[in-house]
Amino acid sequence: MSNVGIVFISHSEKMAEGLKDLVLQAVGNIPVEAAGGTDEGEIGTSLEKIQEAIQRVHSDKGVLVLFDLGSSVMNAEIAIELSGLEHIKIADAPLVEGGYVAAVESSLGKSLDEVLHAAEHIRGKLKRA
């Protein structure tokens, strides 16, 4: 079974890698990559890291990209445009919670739109009564 690929973009390499480790331990072997920090190992984002991560997890099922801060999305949009690949979407979702839910949905073989919907709709469901 093919699964939707997941890419976590963070200004922190440790945050992106930690989230990748978390979801792989929780849901098993799905296509997930972390693109965190700059090429020099500093805080920030790297267009090249994002492009490479998208390439590694891309399949006919598509790729869902999640990000931490606003400038990450700009690099994600550029990476997607330059890739020439289809079926790549950016989630407007919290990175950790949305990423976790997206990984679970991907592991269940859901479509890109279903994975996107689940990630984006986790917002607000975490509030305590």
Short mmCIF file of C-alpha atoms in Angstrom, two decimals:
data_model
loop_
_atom_site.label_atom_id
_atom_site.label_comp_id
_atom_site.label_asym_id
_atom_site.label_seq_id
_atom_site.Cartn_x
_atom_site.Cartn_y
_atom_site.Cartn_z
CA MET A 1 0.00 0.00 0.00
CA SER A 2 1.30 3.43 -0.91
CA ASN A 3 1.02 6.21 1.65
CA VAL A 4 0.90 9.99 1.49
CA GLY A 5 4.36 11.41 2.17
CA ILE A 6 4.77 13.87 5.03
CA VAL A 7 7.37 16.66 5.27
CA PHE A 8 7.96 18.58 8.50
CA ILE A 9 9.55 22.01 8.05
CA SER A 10 10.88 23.76 11.11
CA HIS A 11 13.33 26.53 11.83
CA SER A 12 14.90 24.05 14.26
CA GLU A 13 16.54 20.90 12.93
CA LYS A 14 16.04 19.24 16.32
CA MET A 15 12.31 20.02 16.30
CA ALA A 16 11.77 18.64 12.80
CA GLU A 17 13.84 15.51 13.47
CA GLY A 18 12.17 14.97 16.86
CA LEU A 19 8.71 15.10 15.32
CA LYS A 20 9.80 12.69 12.60
CA ASP A 21 11.08 10.28 15.26
CA LEU A 22 7.85 10.62 17.25
CA VAL A 23 5.54 9.78 14.36
CA LEU A 24 7.69 6.93 13.09
CA GLN A 25 7.68 5.36 16.53
CA ALA A 26 3.92 5.83 16.83
CA VAL A 27 2.72 4.73 13.39
CA GLY A 28 5.54 2.75 11.86
CA ASN A 29 7.07 3.01 8.46
CA ILE A 30 5.49 5.80 6.43
CA PRO A 31 7.29 8.16 4.06
CA VAL A 32 8.20 11.08 6.34
CA GLU A 33 11.09 13.54 6.16
CA ALA A 34 12.32 16.41 8.29
CA ALA A 35 13.61 19.65 6.78
CA GLY A 36 14.80 21.70 9.71
CA GLY A 37 17.35 24.43 10.14
CA THR A 38 19.66 26.01 7.62
CA ASP A 39 22.35 24.31 5.55
CA GLU A 40 24.87 25.64 8.08
CA GLY A 41 23.05 24.05 11.03
CA GLU A 42 21.63 27.33 12.28
CA ILE A 43 18.06 28.33 13.12
CA GLY A 44 16.14 29.04 9.92
CA THR A 45 14.98 27.12 6.87
CA SER A 46 16.68 25.82 3.76
CA LEU A 47 15.06 25.72 0.35
CA GLU A 48 17.41 22.88 -0.64
CA LYS A 49 16.53 20.78 2.42
CA ILE A 50 12.83 21.25 1.70
CA GLN A 51 13.23 20.33 -1.97
CA GLU A 52 15.20 17.19 -1.10
CA ALA A 53 12.68 16.12 1.55
CA ILE A 54 9.77 16.50 -0.87
CA GLN A 55 11.61 14.50 -3.54
CA ARG A 56 12.36 11.66 -1.09
CA VAL A 57 8.75 11.13 0.03
CA HIS A 58 6.89 11.94 -3.19
CA SER A 59 4.70 9.26 -4.72
CA ASP A 60 1.47 9.07 -6.69
CA LYS A 61 -0.38 9.42 -3.35
CA GLY A 62 1.11 12.89 -2.91
CA VAL A 63 2.88 14.84 -0.19
CA LEU A 64 1.59 16.89 2.71
CA VAL A 65 3.88 19.63 4.01
CA LEU A 66 3.56 21.03 7.54
CA PHE A 67 5.53 24.00 8.85
CA ASP A 68 6.24 25.88 12.06
CA LEU A 69 6.48 29.61 11.29
CA GLY A 70 5.39 31.92 8.49
CA SER A 71 8.65 32.18 6.57
CA SER A 72 8.78 28.38 6.31
CA VAL A 73 5.71 28.40 4.12
CA MET A 74 7.35 30.79 1.66
CA ASN A 75 10.25 28.37 1.15
CA ALA A 76 7.80 25.46 0.94
CA GLU A 77 5.83 27.21 -1.80
CA ILE A 78 9.00 27.93 -3.77
CA ALA A 79 10.23 24.34 -3.35
CA ILE A 80 6.91 22.97 -4.58
CA GLU A 81 6.89 25.29 -7.59
CA LEU A 82 10.47 24.42 -8.53
CA SER A 83 9.89 20.67 -8.09
CA GLY A 84 7.48 20.40 -11.00
CA LEU A 85 5.76 17.61 -9.06
CA GLU A 86 2.02 17.28 -8.63
CA HIS A 87 -0.12 16.35 -5.64
CA ILE A 88 1.71 18.40 -3.01
CA LYS A 89 -0.27 20.39 -0.47
CA ILE A 90 0.64 22.63 2.45
CA ALA A 91 -1.41 22.18 5.61
CA ASP A 92 -2.62 25.15 7.64
CA ALA A 93 -2.27 23.16 10.84
CA PRO A 94 -0.24 23.13 14.04
CA LEU A 95 3.05 21.41 13.27
CA VAL A 96 3.14 18.89 16.11
CA GLU A 97 -0.53 17.98 16.51
CA GLY A 98 -1.33 18.30 12.81
CA GLY A 99 1.79 16.37 11.88
CA TYR A 100 0.94 13.55 14.24
CA VAL A 101 -2.64 13.26 12.96
CA ALA A 102 -1.44 13.47 9.35
CA ALA A 103 1.00 10.62 9.97
CA VAL A 104 -1.72 8.46 11.52
CA GLU A 105 -4.07 9.10 8.59
CA SER A 106 -1.29 8.41 6.08
CA SER A 107 -0.48 5.12 7.82
CA LEU A 108 -4.12 4.11 7.34
CA GLY A 109 -3.79 4.59 3.58
CA LYS A 110 -5.96 7.71 3.39
CA SER A 111 -5.86 10.03 0.37
CA LEU A 112 -3.95 13.31 0.32
CA ASP A 113 -7.17 15.29 0.74
CA GLU A 114 -8.24 13.13 3.69
CA VAL A 115 -4.84 13.51 5.37
CA LEU A 116 -4.93 17.28 4.78
CA HIS A 117 -8.46 17.55 6.17
CA ALA A 118 -7.57 15.62 9.32
CA ALA A 119 -4.46 17.72 9.97
CA GLU A 120 -6.25 21.02 9.45
CA HIS A 121 -9.25 20.06 11.56
CA ILE A 122 -7.28 19.07 14.66
CA ARG A 123 -7.17 22.78 15.52
CA GLY A 124 -9.80 23.56 18.14
CA LYS A 125 -10.33 19.92 19.08
CA LEU A 126 -7.55 20.14 21.63
CA LYS A 127 -9.30 22.68 23.85
CA ARG A 128 -10.35 21.55 27.28
CA ALA A 129 -13.95 21.88 28.32
#
